CSV table of C-alpha atoms and ligand atoms in Angstrom, one decimal:
chain,number,residue,atom,x,y,z
A,909,MET,CA,0.1,0.2,-0.1
A,910,GLY,CA,1.6,3.1,-1.4
A,911,ASP,CA,1.1,6.5,1.5
A,912,ALA,CA,0.0,9.8,-0.5
A,913,ARG,CA,3.5,10.4,-1.3
A,914,SER,CA,4.3,7.3,-3.3
A,915,SER,CA,1.7,7.5,-5.4
A,916,ARG,CA,2.0,10.8,-6.7
A,917,LEU,CA,2.7,10.1,-11.3
A,918,ARG,CA,5.5,12.3,-13.2
A,919,LEU,CA,4.4,13.0,-16.2
A,920,ALA,CA,7.0,13.9,-19.3
A,921,ILE,CA,5.5,15.7,-21.5
A,922,GLN,CA,7.0,17.9,-24.2
A,923,LYS,CA,7.7,22.3,-23.3
A,924,SER,CA,7.3,23.0,-26.9
A,925,GLY,CA,6.7,21.6,-30.5
A,926,ARG,CA,4.0,19.5,-32.6
A,927,LEU,CA,2.3,17.9,-29.7
A,928,ALA,CA,3.2,20.3,-26.8
A,929,ASP,CA,-0.5,22.0,-27.7
A,930,GLY,CA,-2.1,18.4,-28.6
A,931,THR,CA,-0.5,17.4,-25.1
A,932,GLN,CA,-1.9,20.7,-23.6
A,933,ASP,CA,-5.4,20.7,-24.9
A,934,LEU,CA,-5.9,17.0,-24.1
A,935,LEU,CA,-5.5,17.5,-20.1
A,936,LYS,CA,-7.6,20.7,-19.8
A,937,ARG,CA,-10.1,18.3,-21.5
A,938,CYS,CA,-9.6,15.8,-19.1
A,939,GLY,CA,-11.1,18.8,-16.1
A,940,LEU,CA,-7.4,19.0,-15.5
A,941,SER,CA,-5.7,22.1,-14.4
A,942,MET,CA,-1.6,22.8,-13.9
A,943,ALA,CA,0.0,25.7,-11.9
A,944,ARG,CA,3.4,26.9,-14.2
A,945,GLY,CA,4.5,30.5,-14.3
A,946,ARG,CA,6.2,30.8,-17.9
A,947,ASP,CA,9.7,29.1,-18.8
A,948,LYS,CA,9.3,26.8,-15.7
A,949,LEU,CA,9.9,23.2,-16.6
A,950,PHE,CA,7.8,21.7,-14.1
A,951,ALA,CA,3.8,22.3,-12.7
A,952,THR,CA,1.4,19.8,-10.6
A,953,ILE,CA,-2.2,19.1,-12.1
A,954,THR,CA,-4.5,20.5,-9.2
A,955,GLU,CA,-7.1,17.8,-10.0
A,956,LEU,CA,-5.4,14.5,-9.2
A,957,PRO,CA,-1.8,13.5,-7.8
A,958,ILE,CA,0.7,14.4,-11.0
A,959,ASP,CA,3.4,16.0,-11.0
A,960,VAL,CA,4.4,17.4,-14.6
A,961,LEU,CA,7.7,17.6,-16.0
A,962,PHE,CA,8.7,20.0,-19.6
A,963,VAL,CA,10.6,18.3,-21.7
A,964,ARG,CA,12.2,17.9,-25.5
A,965,ASP,CA,10.1,15.2,-26.9
A,966,ASP,CA,13.5,12.7,-27.8
A,967,ASP,CA,14.1,12.5,-23.6
A,968,ILE,CA,10.7,11.1,-22.8
A,969,PRO,CA,10.7,7.6,-23.7
A,970,SER,CA,13.9,6.9,-21.8
A,971,LEU,CA,12.4,9.3,-18.6
A,972,VAL,CA,9.8,6.6,-18.8
A,973,ALA,CA,11.8,3.7,-19.6
A,974,ASP,CA,14.0,4.9,-16.7
A,975,GLY,CA,11.6,5.1,-14.3
A,976,VAL,CA,12.4,9.0,-13.9
A,977,CYS,CA,9.2,9.3,-14.7
A,978,ASP,CA,5.9,7.2,-14.2
A,979,ILE,CA,4.8,8.5,-17.6
A,980,GLY,CA,4.1,10.4,-20.9
A,981,ILE,CA,2.9,11.7,-23.6
A,982,VAL,CA,5.0,11.2,-26.5
A,983,GLY,CA,4.9,10.2,-30.6
A,984,GLU,CA,4.2,6.8,-31.3
A,985,ASN,CA,7.1,7.0,-34.2
A,986,VAL,CA,9.0,7.6,-31.7
A,987,MET,CA,8.6,4.7,-29.6
A,988,GLU,CA,8.6,2.9,-32.8
A,989,GLU,CA,11.8,3.6,-32.7
A,990,VAL,CA,12.9,3.0,-29.3
A,991,ARG,CA,11.3,-0.6,-30.1
A,992,PHE,CA,14.2,-1.2,-32.1
A,993,THR,CA,17.0,0.3,-31.4
A,994,SER,CA,16.7,0.8,-27.6
A,995,GLU,CA,18.4,-1.9,-25.0
A,996,GLU,CA,16.8,-2.1,-22.3
A,997,PRO,CA,13.2,-2.8,-21.9
A,998,PRO,CA,11.6,0.3,-23.3
A,999,ALA,CA,8.1,2.7,-22.1
A,1000,ALA,CA,4.9,0.6,-23.1
A,1001,VAL,CA,2.4,2.7,-25.4
A,1002,GLU,CA,-0.8,2.3,-23.4
A,1003,MET,CA,-3.4,3.6,-25.3
A,1004,LYS,CA,-3.2,6.0,-28.5
A,1005,LEU,CA,-4.4,10.1,-28.5
A,1006,GLY,CA,-5.3,10.8,-31.7
A,1007,PHE,CA,-3.5,13.9,-31.7
A,1008,SER,CA,-0.4,15.1,-33.8
A,1009,ARG,CA,-1.2,12.5,-36.7
A,1010,CYS,CA,1.4,11.8,-39.2
A,1011,ARG,CA,2.9,9.4,-41.5
A,1012,LEU,CA,6.8,8.3,-41.5
A,1013,MET,CA,7.2,7.9,-45.6
A,1014,LEU,CA,9.9,7.2,-48.3
A,1015,ALA,CA,10.5,9.9,-50.8
A,1016,VAL,CA,11.8,10.4,-53.8
A,1017,GLU,CA,12.8,13.2,-56.5
A,1018,LYS,CA,9.7,14.4,-58.4
A,1019,GLY,CA,11.6,13.1,-61.3
A,1020,PHE,CA,12.2,9.5,-60.2
A,1021,ASN,CA,10.0,6.7,-61.8
A,1022,TYR,CA,8.6,4.5,-58.3
A,1023,GLN,CA,6.6,1.3,-59.0
A,1024,ASP,CA,7.4,-0.3,-55.8
A,1025,ALA,CA,10.6,-0.5,-52.5
A,1026,ALA,CA,12.0,-2.9,-54.9
A,1027,ASP,CA,13.3,0.2,-56.9
A,1028,LEU,CA,15.2,1.4,-54.1
A,1029,ASP,CA,17.4,-1.4,-53.6
A,1030,GLY,CA,20.8,-0.7,-53.2
A,1031,LYS,CA,20.1,3.1,-52.7
A,1032,ARG,CA,20.9,5.5,-49.9
A,1033,ILE,CA,18.3,6.9,-48.1
A,1034,ALA,CA,18.1,9.5,-45.0
A,1035,THR,CA,16.1,8.8,-42.3
A,1036,SER,CA,16.2,9.5,-38.5
A,1037,TYR,CA,14.1,6.4,-37.8
A,1038,PRO,CA,17.0,4.2,-38.7
A,1039,GLY,CA,15.6,1.0,-37.1
A,1040,VAL,CA,11.9,1.7,-38.6
A,1041,LEU,CA,13.3,1.7,-42.3
A,1042,GLY,CA,15.4,-1.1,-41.5
A,1043,ALA,CA,12.9,-3.6,-40.4
A,1044,PHE,CA,10.6,-2.1,-42.8
A,1045,PHE,CA,13.3,-2.9,-46.2
A,1046,LYS,CA,14.4,-5.9,-44.2
A,1047,ALA,CA,10.7,-7.2,-44.3
A,1048,GLN,CA,10.5,-6.2,-47.8
A,1049,GLY,CA,13.9,-8.0,-49.2
A,1050,VAL,CA,15.0,-5.2,-50.1
A,1051,ALA,CA,18.9,-4.0,-50.0
A,1052,ALA,CA,19.3,0.1,-49.0
A,1053,HIS,CA,22.1,1.9,-47.5
A,1054,ILE,CA,20.6,4.0,-44.3
A,1055,VAL,CA,22.2,7.3,-44.5
A,1056,GLU,CA,21.1,8.2,-40.6
A,1057,MET,CA,20.7,12.3,-40.3
A,1058,GLN,CA,19.4,13.9,-37.1
A,1059,GLY,CA,17.7,16.5,-39.0
A,1060,ALA,CA,17.3,18.3,-42.1
A,1061,VAL,CA,16.8,15.3,-43.9
A,1062,GLU,CA,14.6,16.8,-46.6
A,1063,VAL,CA,17.8,18.9,-48.1
A,1064,ALA,CA,19.7,14.8,-48.1
A,1065,PRO,CA,18.6,14.2,-51.8
A,1066,ARG,CA,19.6,18.0,-53.1
A,1067,MET,CA,23.1,18.0,-50.8
A,1068,LYS,CA,23.4,14.3,-53.2
A,1069,LEU,CA,24.1,12.9,-49.6
A,1070,ALA,CA,21.7,10.5,-50.1
A,1071,ASP,CA,19.0,9.0,-53.1
A,1072,ALA,CA,15.5,9.3,-51.4
A,1073,VAL,CA,13.9,10.2,-48.2
A,1074,CYS,CA,12.3,8.4,-45.5
A,1075,ASP,CA,10.5,11.3,-43.2
A,1076,ILE,CA,7.6,12.8,-40.6
A,1077,VAL,CA,4.8,14.5,-43.1
A,1078,SER,CA,2.0,15.5,-42.3
A,1079,THR,CA,0.8,18.2,-45.1
A,1080,GLY,CA,3.6,17.2,-47.2
A,1081,ALA,CA,4.7,20.8,-48.2
A,1082,THR,CA,8.2,20.5,-47.1
A,1083,LEU,CA,8.9,17.5,-49.2
A,1084,ASP,CA,7.6,19.4,-52.0
A,1085,ALA,CA,9.8,22.6,-51.9
A,1086,ASN,CA,12.1,20.3,-51.6
A,1087,GLY,CA,11.6,18.5,-55.0
A,1088,LEU,CA,10.5,15.5,-53.3
A,1089,LYS,CA,7.1,13.4,-53.9
A,1090,PRO,CA,6.6,11.1,-50.9
A,1091,VAL,CA,5.6,7.2,-52.3
A,1092,GLU,CA,5.1,5.5,-50.0
A,1093,THR,CA,4.2,4.9,-45.9
A,1094,VAL,CA,6.2,3.0,-43.9
A,1095,PHE,CA,4.7,4.1,-40.2
A,1096,GLU,CA,1.3,6.1,-39.2
A,1097,SER,CA,1.4,7.9,-36.2
A,1098,GLU,CA,-0.3,9.9,-33.7
A,1099,ALA,CA,0.7,10.5,-30.1
A,1100,VAL,CA,0.5,7.9,-26.9
A,1101,LEU,CA,1.1,7.9,-23.4
A,1102,ILE,CA,3.0,5.5,-22.2
A,1103,ARG,CA,4.1,4.2,-18.6
A,1104,ARG,CA,6.8,2.8,-17.9
A,1105,PRO,CA,8.3,-1.7,-17.9
A,1106,ALA,CA,7.8,-1.4,-14.1
A,1107,PRO,CA,5.1,-2.2,-12.6
A,1108,PHE,CA,2.8,0.5,-10.7
A,1109,ASN,CA,2.6,0.1,-6.9
A,1110,GLU,CA,-1.6,-0.1,-6.1
A,1111,GLY,CA,-1.9,3.7,-5.4
A,1112,GLU,CA,0.3,4.5,-8.4
A,1113,ALA,CA,-2.5,2.7,-10.1
A,1114,ALA,CA,-5.3,3.6,-9.3
A,1115,VAL,CA,-3.8,7.7,-10.5
A,1116,PHE,CA,-2.9,6.0,-13.8
A,1117,GLN,CA,-6.5,4.7,-14.1
A,1118,SER,CA,-8.6,8.0,-13.2
A,1119,LEU,CA,-6.3,9.7,-15.7
A,1120,THR,CA,-6.5,6.5,-18.1
A,1121,MET,CA,-10.0,6.8,-18.0
A,1122,ARG,CA,-10.6,10.6,-18.2
A,1123,ILE,CA,-8.4,10.3,-21.4
A,1124,ALA,CA,-10.9,7.2,-22.9
A,1125,GLY,CA,-13.7,9.8,-22.1
A,1126,VAL,CA,-11.9,12.5,-23.8
A,1127,ILE,CA,-11.5,10.4,-26.5
A,1128,GLN,CA,-14.5,8.5,-27.3
A,1129,SER,CA,-16.9,11.4,-26.7
A,1130,ARG,CA,-14.2,13.3,-29.4
A,1131,ASP,CA,-16.5,13.0,-31.9
A,1132,ALA,CA,-19.4,11.3,-30.6
A,1133,LYS,CA,-23.0,13.5,-31.7
A,1134,TYR,CA,-26.0,13.7,-29.3
A,1135,VAL,CA,-28.3,13.1,-33.0
A,1136,MET,CA,-32.7,14.2,-31.7
A,1137,MET,CA,-35.2,13.6,-34.5
A,1138,ASN,CA,-38.9,13.9,-35.2
A,1139,ALA,CA,-40.0,10.6,-37.3
A,1140,PRO,CA,-42.4,7.9,-38.4
A,1141,ARG,CA,-42.2,4.6,-36.8
A,1142,SER,CA,-42.0,3.3,-39.9
A,1143,ALA,CA,-38.3,5.0,-40.5
A,1144,LEU,CA,-36.8,4.0,-37.3
A,1145,ASP,CA,-34.9,0.8,-39.1
A,1146,ASP,CA,-33.3,3.4,-41.9
A,1147,ILE,CA,-32.7,6.5,-40.0
A,1148,LYS,CA,-30.5,3.0,-37.5
A,1149,ALA,CA,-28.7,2.3,-40.6
A,1150,LEU,CA,-27.3,6.1,-42.0
A,1151,LEU,CA,-26.2,7.0,-38.6
A,1152,PRO,CA,-22.3,5.6,-37.8
A,1153,GLY,CA,-21.5,4.5,-34.8
A,1154,ALA,CA,-25.0,4.4,-33.1
A,1155,ASP,CA,-26.0,2.2,-30.4
A,1156,ALA,CA,-29.6,1.3,-30.2
A,1157,PRO,CA,-31.9,5.4,-30.0
A,1158,THR,CA,-34.4,6.1,-27.1
A,1159,VAL,CA,-37.8,6.3,-29.2
A,1160,LEU,CA,-40.4,8.5,-27.3
A,1161,GLU,CA,-44.3,9.2,-27.7
A,1162,LEU,CA,-44.0,13.1,-29.0
A,1163,ALA,CA,-47.2,14.7,-27.3
A,1164,GLY,CA,-51.4,14.6,-30.3
A,1165,GLU,CA,-49.0,12.1,-32.2
A,1166,THR,CA,-50.2,8.7,-33.5
A,1167,ASP,CA,-48.0,7.5,-36.1
A,1168,LYS,CA,-44.8,10.3,-35.2
A,1169,VAL,CA,-42.3,9.7,-32.5
A,1170,ALA,CA,-38.8,11.4,-31.4
A,1171,VAL,CA,-35.4,9.4,-31.8
A,1172,HIS,CA,-32.5,9.9,-29.5
A,1173,VAL,CA,-29.8,8.7,-30.9
A,1174,VAL,CA,-25.7,8.6,-29.6
A,1175,CYS,CA,-23.1,8.5,-33.0
A,1176,ALA,CA,-19.9,7.6,-31.8
A,1177,GLU,CA,-19.1,9.0,-35.4
A,1178,ALA,CA,-18.9,12.4,-36.0
A,1179,VAL,CA,-22.4,13.6,-38.7
A,1180,PHE,CA,-21.7,15.1,-41.5
A,1181,TRP,CA,-24.9,16.7,-43.9
A,1182,PRO,CA,-24.6,14.5,-46.4
A,1183,THR,CA,-26.2,12.3,-43.3
A,1184,LEU,CA,-28.7,14.8,-42.6
A,1185,GLU,CA,-29.4,15.0,-45.8
A,1186,LYS,CA,-30.0,11.4,-45.8
A,1187,LEU,CA,-31.4,11.3,-42.3
A,1188,LYS,CA,-34.2,13.6,-44.1
A,1189,ALA,CA,-35.2,11.5,-46.8
A,1190,ALA,CA,-36.3,8.8,-44.1
A,1191,GLY,CA,-38.8,10.9,-43.3
A,1192,ALA,CA,-37.4,12.2,-40.0
A,1193,SER,CA,-37.6,16.2,-39.7
A,1194,ALA,CA,-36.2,18.6,-36.5
A,1195,ILE,CA,-33.2,16.9,-37.0
A,1196,LEU,CA,-31.1,18.2,-34.1
A,1197,VAL,CA,-26.9,17.4,-33.5
A,1198,LEU,CA,-25.2,18.4,-30.6
A,1199,PRO,CA,-21.6,17.9,-28.9
A,1200,ILE,CA,-21.2,15.9,-26.1
A,1201,GLU,CA,-18.8,16.9,-24.1
A,1202,LYS,CA,-17.8,13.6,-21.7
A,1203,MET,CA,-18.8,10.3,-22.5
A,1204,MET,CA,-18.2,7.1,-19.8
A,1205,LEU,CA,-19.0,3.5,-21.9
B,421,PRT,O1,12.1,20.4,-29.3
B,421,PRT,P1,12.0,19.0,-29.2
B,421,PRT,O2,12.7,18.2,-29.7
B,421,PRT,O3,10.9,18.5,-28.1
B,421,PRT,O4,10.6,19.2,-30.6
B,421,PRT,P2,11.2,18.4,-31.6
B,421,PRT,O5,11.2,19.8,-32.8
B,421,PRT,O6,11.9,17.5,-32.1
B,421,PRT,O7,9.8,17.5,-33.0
B,421,PRT,P3,8.8,18.3,-33.5
B,421,PRT,O8,7.8,19.8,-32.4
B,421,PRT,O9,8.3,19.2,-34.4
B,421,PRT,O10,7.9,17.1,-33.5
B,421,PRT,C1,7.1,16.5,-32.8
B,421,PRT,C2,6.4,14.7,-32.9
B,421,PRT,O11,5.3,15.6,-33.4
B,421,PRT,C3,6.8,13.8,-33.8
B,421,PRT,O12,7.7,13.2,-33.7
B,421,PRT,C4,5.9,13.4,-34.7
B,421,PRT,O13,5.7,12.9,-33.8
B,421,PRT,C5,4.8,14.8,-34.5
B,421,PRT,N1,3.9,15.2,-36.0
B,421,PRT,C6,3.6,15.2,-36.7
B,421,PRT,C7,5.6,15.9,-36.2
B,421,PRT,C8,5.0,16.6,-37.6
B,421,PRT,N2,3.2,16.5,-38.1
B,421,PRT,C9,5.8,17.1,-39.2
B,421,PRT,N3,5.0,18.0,-39.8
B,421,PRT,N4,6.7,15.9,-36.7
B,421,PRT,C10,7.3,16.4,-37.3
B,421,PRT,N5,7.3,16.8,-38.5
B,421,PRT,C11,8.1,17.5,-39.5
B,421,PRT,C12,8.4,17.3,-41.7
B,421,PRT,O14,9.1,16.3,-41.0
B,421,PRT,C13,8.9,18.1,-41.4
B,421,PRT,O15,9.4,18.5,-41.9
B,421,PRT,O16,7.4,18.9,-39.4
B,421,PRT,C14,8.1,19.4,-41.1
B,421,PRT,C15,6.4,20.2,-41.7
B,421,PRT,O17,5.4,19.2,-42.2
B,421,PRT,P4,5.0,19.0,-43.8
B,421,PRT,O18,4.9,17.7,-44.1
B,421,PRT,O19,3.6,19.6,-43.0
B,421,PRT,O20,5.8,19.6,-44.9
B,422,ZN,ZN1,12.1,16.4,-30.5
């Protein structure tokens, strides 16, 4: 049994960069607030016994693997690379968080007539992800030379340091500006919650569970919508089929109506305009789509 002190968890998150806003936004949506001054590297969460460390994203996997921090939020791409390259037991990926989505992609010069990975046989590929790329080539039976670079990977072909690159892409604008085109996805990534390899004590496990329950609630409700409409009873089956990820609808009497009922449904996925048009065509009227703030299944 841990006392109050030993049940505190240390969470490592990115100080600033492409994970920072999404991470802070997630914590906020979980109802967690923290007191932190401007360039402070440390904060305490008010609502749960969690201390937060603000670090460079590259340091997060090893801080958590070593148990210096108990949990962390980092790009899955970074964890995937660690899986192939680290000697000690790495931190474990607990859950996907749905933000900072990107792809690790092979890209070649625009003039290169790429058909498949075999075209890269014997070529030099610059990347910051030698572990992930090496495993990819091995699985494809391709013998390419991996040139490891820590940054500015996209300029390697222009500088004749490599024939192609394997780099993180989100919009593709960086590749395009450097005369490259993406041709193959090696790994799809998003932010993930990671935990230390050593097991939690009882108190730590309880804190961790409160955190992951809140996060799961936020993720589930992110796209979820509460949809209400009036419809003829006979249209109920059609309506159910039209709504994405809907559970059993609630059907309510409408005062003074015999055939028409009110239908309330929780949809697990986003509801778009074309769906509303189809609902209307199926006989629904007075359709309302409301956001869901929190959800616990
Ligand atoms: O300072 P620190 O070391 O903490 O941060 P960093 O600069 O090393 O990392 P950062 O903040 O750039 O990225 C952190 C994580 O965000 C990555 O590990 C990925 O999981 C994720 N992510 C999401 C991205 C991108 N999108 C992304 N676009 N990481 C990098 N990029 C790069 C991309 O390689 C390109 O050079 O951003 C540039 C713009 O991308 P395009 O395709 O939109 O042009
Ligand atoms: Zn970094």
